[in-house]
Amino acid sequence: MRKKSVFRSEEMALCQLFLQSDTAYSCVAALGEIGLVQFRDLNSEINAFQRKFVDEIRRCEEMERKLNYLEKEIKKDSIPIYDKDENPKAPLPRQMVDLEATFEKLENELREVNKNAEALERSFLELTEIKHILHKTQIFFDEAEGFKPRQKIAKRDKQTLTSRGDENVTLLGDEAFKTEGQAIKLGFVAGVVLRERLSGFERMLWRVCHGNVLLRQAEIVNPLQDPSSGDKVFKNVFILFFQGDRLKSRVKKICEGFHATLYPCPESPTDRREMAMGVITRIEDLNTVMKQTQNHRHRVLVAVAKNIKNWSIKVRKIKAIYHTLNFFNLDVTQKCLIGECWVPVGDLEEIQSTLKQTTDQSGSNVPGILNQIETQEKPPTYNPTNKFTHGFQVLIDSYGVALYREINPNPYTIITFPFLFGVMFGDIGHGLIMVLFASWMVIYEKKIAKRKSLGEIAKIFFGGRYVILLMGLFSCHAGLIYNDIFSKSINIFGSYWKPNYTASEISTLLRNNKEIQLNPSTAYFWQYPYPFGIDPIWQVSRNKIYVHNSFKMKLSIIFGVAHMLFGLSLSFINFRFFKKKINIIFEFIPQILFFCVLFLYMVVLMFIKWIKYKATDDANEVAVSPRCAPYILITFINMMLFKDDGRVKAVECTESFYKGQYSIQIVFIAISVCCIPILLLGIPIYKTIQLRKLKKLKAKQLNDNDINNVENAVNGHEDGVEDEEKNYDPEHLPIGELFIHQTIHTIEFILGTISHTASYLRLWALSLAHAQLSEVLWTMVISKTIRTMGYAFFFIFGAWALLTISILVVMEGLSAFLHTLRLHWVEFQSKFYIGGGVLFRPLDFKKLIEESSDSDVKRKEPKKVLDK
């Protein structure tokens, strides 16, 4: 395995690939397994439906449809799909026929089983409804028969009926209706209707039949399964009594309109009992058949579940291969496929070896031919990554893909990104929470990666697990420097401050409610500072925020200037690599001088102040005492205004940091002013002069070699190296646009150095805000309740932990992450990074399968929500 480049993208080559028609499929399949070749579409002008392998792609899509149907049936029965974590090779074209036959057989078998199961379920539903109808109607009839004796109504007189209030009586045995001594024959129908339609069904019967129909209904307690949809539905049994064929016709039409199912019901009780016994027997037989059908379906789906994952991978590989073969051109003899592809130069040997090995396995005597060809096109950008560097590379590519062979910020971002995040987020406790969470994802990354049910947010966190891990570690590092853990300090070495008061003086000060002050001139133990970080005594000091403000503000400026200076240095590496001497002279040198004489000088003044001025207030050293130290911000402003420090000082104090400061600052301002016209006019004037020389040479009809040399000089080329940003036409060079572009670039840099330096103050602001929020949460939730709540402190601690994780770790961490991302995208990468390249997208089966799996999950998730 060759050593991959990490500092800039891989060198790419455009190659022409010749493959025999018989071995083209196998060669493309082998190249897809190694994932190092990006094929170009040579048939972009041809319609997708007119290409050579469109029929094979349609066959693959049909196989995908069948596999989706099988997968749907498997999930319907809640059968787990076995993932053997295998990567099967792409089947040969002749094996594609076997796969099609297998899928066709399984689909037909399942559809036949489903059709039979649906028919059985429909018959089972009908028999179940008939059983309930026979049972409920028998209850209706029994209730009515218990209402009067079974004798004919002619044997009882009308007076007796009237005394009982039975003027309208239904005789169930004879279905006769007695009114004023006359017996009337009644008809009836029985059936079932959905429970939610019953009220409308009853109202419609009343309105259409004018109250001449008697409705009796009862609920079916247990829900019934609809064979079509598989949903559980609730139904009611009803029986309707009416007189005459006209009412019968109306009743049936109403039942049909409300999708009520009517079933035959015998008039005789004996016939009903016999029919009920037959229905129960048929239901038992159907249960046996349905169980056997379900068992057969289950066995088929279990066998499919063991192989469907591998089948899906094979079909996707086949489809990708034929889709790639459509990029090739056929030669005149129709025996060879010709294609073009981008490949990394360092991997040419591996690709050629793969082609040779594949053709040998196929039994062909003519191996695939890979020829490197010259081109003026811009190659794609290929930055190899691993699971550790991938997360950082994604952050960079989100801003813009690097130009071909442009320096890659990834190796530097791996350190600077979590470091600046830690400066803003510095807390040992909160950083440790992030470390534990990221460590869990790193340790169990194989198990988590296999889960297909991860949500979008969970995938983002998992993809950036190493980024989160480093951010947590650097947060712990910054927390150690700040001596901050959940807004508290750790007293590791013991405070190096000691009181400079006697016991009697301390008691007097406390009795008079006066503050005790520690004088740095006499309070330091052994006159040494705290070994590492900030002394824990500052945690209980009332002026803690002022000290931390000054410390973190200066620190943010120092880190910001160093970060931007490093970005400018990387631009020099870019110019040198592309051999752009003109850009180094007229762009890099003025920029670095302008930046150093102003902002790096301000950082140097900070270190001079820290070194020169002491914390003691010795009468013999008044000039280096704290009250004589000049303000850096005032000094910088006066430097820009050509003024001395106008602050009133004691007689013993010096007015500057060092001798000759005013003169040196005037020189620095002069240098910075001189850099502006060089940045503004240097490159345009140089290219204008070179253009005039070119025109004179053409006028004198010099030889082509001299003209080519001048053309290279005009366009910023040295030694024939091509400019990757833009190829200017020497005869029609847009000088006006060049001046406008350079003016915008100069204004952006000059104003950007000021705004970008101020932008790094967010390191100070967010660090201070995070520390204050942590302290407020501890004070309001823990400190005020620890002495009063007793056993309830357990719940108070739970609330504090919940708020800490949700607000201080998640929300504050996300805020610090976004600010860090902004500092890298705008303040750092803008100094050297153009980001106008095209990403290298090779034929890689591994990535193809991962992207397909993610798209399948996204496509099925909305359906789950709708189903719920």
Coordinates of C-alpha atoms in Angstrom, one line a residue, residues 265-580:
C265 CA -81.1 -16.3 7.7
P266 CA -83.5 -19.3 7.9
E267 CA -87.0 -18.6 9.2
S268 CA -87.3 -21.8 11.2
P269 CA -85.4 -22.1 14.6
T270 CA -84.4 -25.6 13.7
D271 CA -82.9 -24.5 10.4
R272 CA -81.0 -21.8 12.1
R273 CA -79.5 -24.2 14.7
E274 CA -78.4 -26.6 11.9
M275 CA -76.9 -23.8 9.9
A276 CA -75.0 -22.5 13.0
M277 CA -73.5 -25.9 13.6
G278 CA -72.4 -26.1 10.0
V279 CA -70.9 -22.7 10.1
I280 CA -68.9 -23.5 13.2
T281 CA -67.6 -26.7 11.6
R282 CA -66.5 -24.8 8.5
I283 CA -64.8 -22.1 10.6
E284 CA -62.8 -24.8 12.4
D285 CA -61.7 -26.3 9.0
L286 CA -60.8 -22.8 7.7
N287 CA -58.7 -22.1 10.8
T288 CA -56.7 -25.3 10.1
V289 CA -56.2 -24.4 6.4
M290 CA -55.3 -20.7 7.3
K291 CA -52.8 -21.8 9.8
Q292 CA -51.1 -24.1 7.3
T293 CA -51.1 -21.3 4.7
Q294 CA -49.5 -18.9 7.2
N295 CA -46.9 -21.4 8.2
H296 CA -46.0 -22.0 4.5
R297 CA -45.8 -18.2 4.0
H298 CA -43.6 -17.8 7.1
R299 CA -41.2 -20.5 5.9
V300 CA -40.8 -18.9 2.5
L301 CA -40.2 -15.4 4.0
V302 CA -37.6 -16.7 6.6
A303 CA -35.7 -18.4 3.7
V304 CA -35.8 -15.1 1.8
A305 CA -34.8 -13.0 4.8
K306 CA -31.5 -15.0 5.0
N307 CA -30.4 -13.9 1.5
I308 CA -32.3 -10.7 0.6
K309 CA -29.4 -8.5 1.9
N310 CA -26.9 -10.2 -0.4
W311 CA -29.4 -10.2 -3.3
S312 CA -29.9 -6.5 -2.9
I313 CA -26.2 -5.8 -3.0
K314 CA -25.7 -7.9 -6.1
V315 CA -28.5 -6.2 -8.0
R316 CA -27.2 -2.8 -7.1
K317 CA -23.7 -3.7 -8.2
I318 CA -25.1 -5.1 -11.5
K319 CA -27.1 -1.9 -12.1
A320 CA -24.1 0.3 -11.3
I321 CA -21.9 -1.7 -13.7
Y322 CA -24.3 -1.4 -16.6
H323 CA -24.9 2.3 -15.9
T324 CA -21.1 2.8 -16.1
L325 CA -20.8 0.7 -19.3
N326 CA -23.3 3.2 -20.9
F327 CA -20.5 5.8 -20.5
F328 CA -18.3 3.9 -23.0
N329 CA -18.2 4.2 -26.7
L330 CA -18.2 1.2 -29.1
D331 CA -15.5 1.0 -31.7
V332 CA -16.2 0.3 -35.3
T333 CA -15.8 -3.4 -35.0
Q334 CA -18.2 -3.6 -32.1
K335 CA -15.7 -5.8 -30.2
C336 CA -14.1 -3.2 -28.0
L337 CA -15.5 -0.6 -25.5
I338 CA -13.6 2.7 -25.2
G339 CA -13.9 4.8 -22.1
E340 CA -12.2 7.7 -20.3
C341 CA -11.6 8.0 -16.6
W342 CA -9.8 10.0 -13.9
V343 CA -7.5 8.0 -11.8
P344 CA -4.9 8.9 -9.1
V345 CA -1.4 8.7 -10.6
G346 CA -0.1 6.8 -7.6
D347 CA -2.7 4.1 -8.1
L348 CA -2.1 3.4 -11.8
E349 CA -0.1 0.3 -11.1
E350 CA -2.8 -1.2 -8.8
I351 CA -5.5 -0.4 -11.4
Q352 CA -3.5 -2.0 -14.2
S353 CA -2.8 -5.0 -12.1
T354 CA -6.5 -5.4 -11.3
L355 CA -7.4 -5.2 -15.0
K356 CA -4.8 -7.9 -15.9
Q357 CA -5.9 -10.2 -13.1
T358 CA -9.6 -9.8 -14.1
T359 CA -8.9 -10.6 -17.8
D360 CA -6.8 -13.6 -16.8
Q361 CA -9.7 -14.9 -14.7
S362 CA -12.1 -14.4 -17.5
G363 CA -10.0 -16.5 -19.9
S364 CA -9.3 -13.6 -22.3
N365 CA -5.9 -13.3 -24.0
V366 CA -6.2 -9.5 -24.4
P367 CA -6.0 -7.5 -21.2
G368 CA -7.6 -4.1 -20.7
I369 CA -5.4 -1.3 -21.9
L370 CA -5.1 1.9 -19.8
N371 CA -3.3 4.8 -21.5
Q372 CA -2.6 8.1 -19.9
I373 CA -3.6 11.0 -22.2
E374 CA -2.9 14.8 -22.0
T375 CA -5.7 17.2 -21.3
Q376 CA -6.3 20.8 -20.5
E377 CA -9.3 20.1 -18.3
K378 CA -9.3 20.6 -14.6
P379 CA -9.0 17.3 -12.8
P380 CA -11.2 16.4 -9.8
T381 CA -9.9 16.8 -6.3
Y382 CA -9.2 13.6 -4.4
N383 CA -8.3 13.8 -0.7
P384 CA -8.0 10.2 0.7
T385 CA -9.4 9.9 4.2
N386 CA -9.9 7.3 6.9
K387 CA -12.5 7.0 9.6
F388 CA -10.6 9.4 11.8
T389 CA -10.0 12.2 9.3
H390 CA -13.3 11.8 7.4
G391 CA -15.3 13.9 9.8
F392 CA -12.9 16.9 9.6
Q393 CA -12.7 16.6 5.8
V394 CA -16.5 16.8 5.6
L395 CA -16.4 20.1 7.5
I396 CA -13.9 21.5 5.0
D397 CA -15.7 20.2 1.9
S398 CA -19.0 21.8 3.2
Y399 CA -17.3 25.2 2.7
G400 CA -15.9 24.2 -0.7
V401 CA -13.9 21.5 -2.4
A402 CA -10.3 22.4 -2.8
L403 CA -8.9 23.2 -6.2
Y404 CA -6.9 20.4 -7.8
R405 CA -3.6 20.1 -5.9
E406 CA -4.5 23.0 -3.7
I407 CA -3.2 22.6 -0.1
N408 CA -5.6 20.7 2.1
P409 CA -6.6 22.3 5.4
N410 CA -7.6 19.0 6.9
P411 CA -4.3 18.1 8.7
Y412 CA -4.2 21.5 10.4
T413 CA -7.9 21.6 11.1
I414 CA -7.6 18.3 13.1
I415 CA -5.6 20.3 15.7
T416 CA -6.8 23.9 15.4
F417 CA -10.5 23.1 15.3
P418 CA -10.8 21.2 18.6
F419 CA -8.2 23.6 20.2
L420 CA -10.2 26.7 19.5
F421 CA -13.4 24.9 20.5
G422 CA -11.7 24.1 23.8
V423 CA -10.7 27.7 24.4
M424 CA -14.4 28.7 24.1
F425 CA -15.9 25.7 25.9
G426 CA -13.1 25.2 28.6
D427 CA -14.6 23.2 31.4
I428 CA -13.2 19.9 32.7
G429 CA -16.6 18.5 33.7
H430 CA -18.4 19.4 30.5
G431 CA -15.5 18.3 28.4
L432 CA -15.4 14.9 30.2
I433 CA -19.1 14.4 29.4
M434 CA -18.3 14.9 25.7
V435 CA -15.3 12.5 25.9
L436 CA -17.4 9.8 27.5
F437 CA -20.2 10.1 24.9
A438 CA -17.7 10.1 22.0
S439 CA -15.7 7.3 23.5
W440 CA -18.9 5.2 23.6
M441 CA -19.5 5.8 19.9
V442 CA -15.9 5.0 19.0
I443 CA -15.8 1.8 21.1
Y444 CA -19.1 0.5 19.7
E445 CA -18.8 2.0 16.2
K446 CA -19.1 -1.3 14.4
K447 CA -22.4 -2.1 16.2
I448 CA -23.8 1.4 15.7
A449 CA -22.8 1.5 12.1
K450 CA -24.9 -1.6 11.4
R451 CA -28.0 0.0 12.7
K452 CA -30.2 1.2 9.9
S453 CA -32.8 2.9 12.1
L454 CA -30.5 5.8 13.1
G455 CA -32.1 9.2 12.7
E456 CA -30.7 12.1 10.8
I457 CA -29.3 13.8 13.9
A458 CA -27.9 10.5 15.3
K459 CA -26.0 9.9 12.0
I460 CA -24.5 13.4 12.2
F461 CA -23.3 12.8 15.7
F462 CA -21.9 9.3 14.8
G463 CA -20.2 10.6 11.7
G464 CA -18.4 13.3 13.8
R465 CA -17.5 11.0 16.7
Y466 CA -13.8 11.6 16.4
V467 CA -14.4 15.4 16.1
I468 CA -16.4 15.3 19.3
L469 CA -13.8 13.2 21.0
L470 CA -11.0 15.7 20.3
M471 CA -13.3 18.6 21.2
G472 CA -13.9 17.0 24.6
L473 CA -10.2 16.4 25.2
F474 CA -9.2 19.9 24.3
S475 CA -12.1 21.2 26.5
C476 CA -10.6 19.3 29.4
H477 CA -7.2 20.8 28.6
A478 CA -8.5 24.3 28.5
G479 CA -10.6 23.6 31.7
L480 CA -7.4 22.6 33.5
I481 CA -5.8 25.9 32.4
Y482 CA -8.9 27.9 33.5
N483 CA -9.1 25.7 36.6
D484 CA -12.8 25.3 36.0
I485 CA -14.9 22.2 36.6
F486 CA -18.7 22.7 36.8
S487 CA -17.9 26.4 37.8
K488 CA -15.6 25.2 40.6
S489 CA -11.9 25.0 41.0
I490 CA -9.5 22.1 41.8
N491 CA -7.0 22.9 44.5
I492 CA -4.3 20.5 43.3
F493 CA -1.1 22.3 44.4
G494 CA -2.6 24.4 47.1
S495 CA -3.0 28.2 46.6
Y496 CA 0.2 30.2 46.2
W497 CA -1.4 33.2 47.9
K498 CA -1.3 33.7 51.6
P499 CA -2.8 36.5 53.8
N500 CA -0.4 39.3 54.7
Y501 CA -2.5 40.2 57.8
T502 CA -2.1 39.2 61.5
A503 CA -4.9 37.3 63.3
S504 CA -5.9 40.5 65.2
E505 CA -6.1 42.5 61.9
I506 CA -8.2 39.9 60.2
S507 CA -10.7 39.8 63.2
T508 CA -10.9 43.5 63.2
L509 CA -11.6 43.7 59.4
L510 CA -14.2 41.0 59.6
R511 CA -15.9 42.7 62.7
N512 CA -16.1 46.0 60.7
N513 CA -17.4 44.2 57.6
K514 CA -14.4 45.2 55.5
E515 CA -13.0 43.1 52.7
I516 CA -9.7 41.3 53.1
Q517 CA -7.3 42.1 50.2
L518 CA -4.3 40.1 49.1
N519 CA -1.5 42.3 48.0
P520 CA 0.5 40.6 45.2
S521 CA 3.7 42.3 46.4
T522 CA 3.7 40.4 49.7
A523 CA 1.1 37.7 49.3
Y524 CA 2.8 35.3 46.9
F525 CA 4.2 32.2 48.6
W526 CA 7.9 32.0 47.7
Q527 CA 7.3 34.6 45.0
Y528 CA 6.4 31.9 42.5
P529 CA 3.2 31.7 40.4
Y530 CA 0.8 28.8 40.4
P531 CA 2.5 25.8 38.6
F532 CA -0.3 25.1 36.0
G533 CA -3.3 27.2 35.1
I534 CA -5.0 29.7 37.3
D535 CA -4.7 29.8 41.1
P536 CA -7.8 28.4 42.8
I537 CA -7.9 31.4 45.1
W538 CA -9.5 33.4 42.2
Q539 CA -12.6 31.3 42.5
V540 CA -13.6 33.0 45.7
S541 CA -12.4 36.4 44.7
R542 CA -14.9 39.2 44.0
N543 CA -12.8 40.6 41.2
K544 CA -12.4 37.2 39.5
I545 CA -14.3 38.3 36.4
Y546 CA -12.0 41.2 35.8
V547 CA -8.9 39.1 35.9
H548 CA -10.4 36.4 33.7
N549 CA -11.6 39.1 31.3
S550 CA -8.2 40.5 30.8
F551 CA -6.6 37.1 30.6
K552 CA -9.0 35.6 28.1
M553 CA -9.4 38.7 25.9
K554 CA -5.6 38.9 25.4
L555 CA -5.4 35.2 24.8
S556 CA -8.1 35.3 22.1
I557 CA -6.2 38.0 20.2
I558 CA -2.9 36.1 20.4
F559 CA -4.6 32.9 19.2
G560 CA -6.4 34.8 16.4
V561 CA -3.3 36.5 15.1
A562 CA -1.3 33.2 15.2
H563 CA -4.1 31.4 13.4
M564 CA -4.4 34.0 10.6
L565 CA -0.6 34.3 10.3
F566 CA -0.5 30.6 9.8
G567 CA -3.2 30.8 7.1
L568 CA -1.1 33.5 5.3
S569 CA 1.9 31.2 5.5
L570 CA 0.0 28.4 3.8
S571 CA -0.8 30.8 0.9
F572 CA 2.9 31.1 0.3
I573 CA 3.2 27.3 0.1
N574 CA 0.4 27.3 -2.5
F575 CA 2.0 29.9 -4.6
R576 CA 5.3 28.2 -4.4
F577 CA 3.9 24.8 -5.4
F578 CA 2.1 26.3 -8.4
K579 CA 5.3 28.4 -9.2
K580 CA 3.4 31.7 -9.1

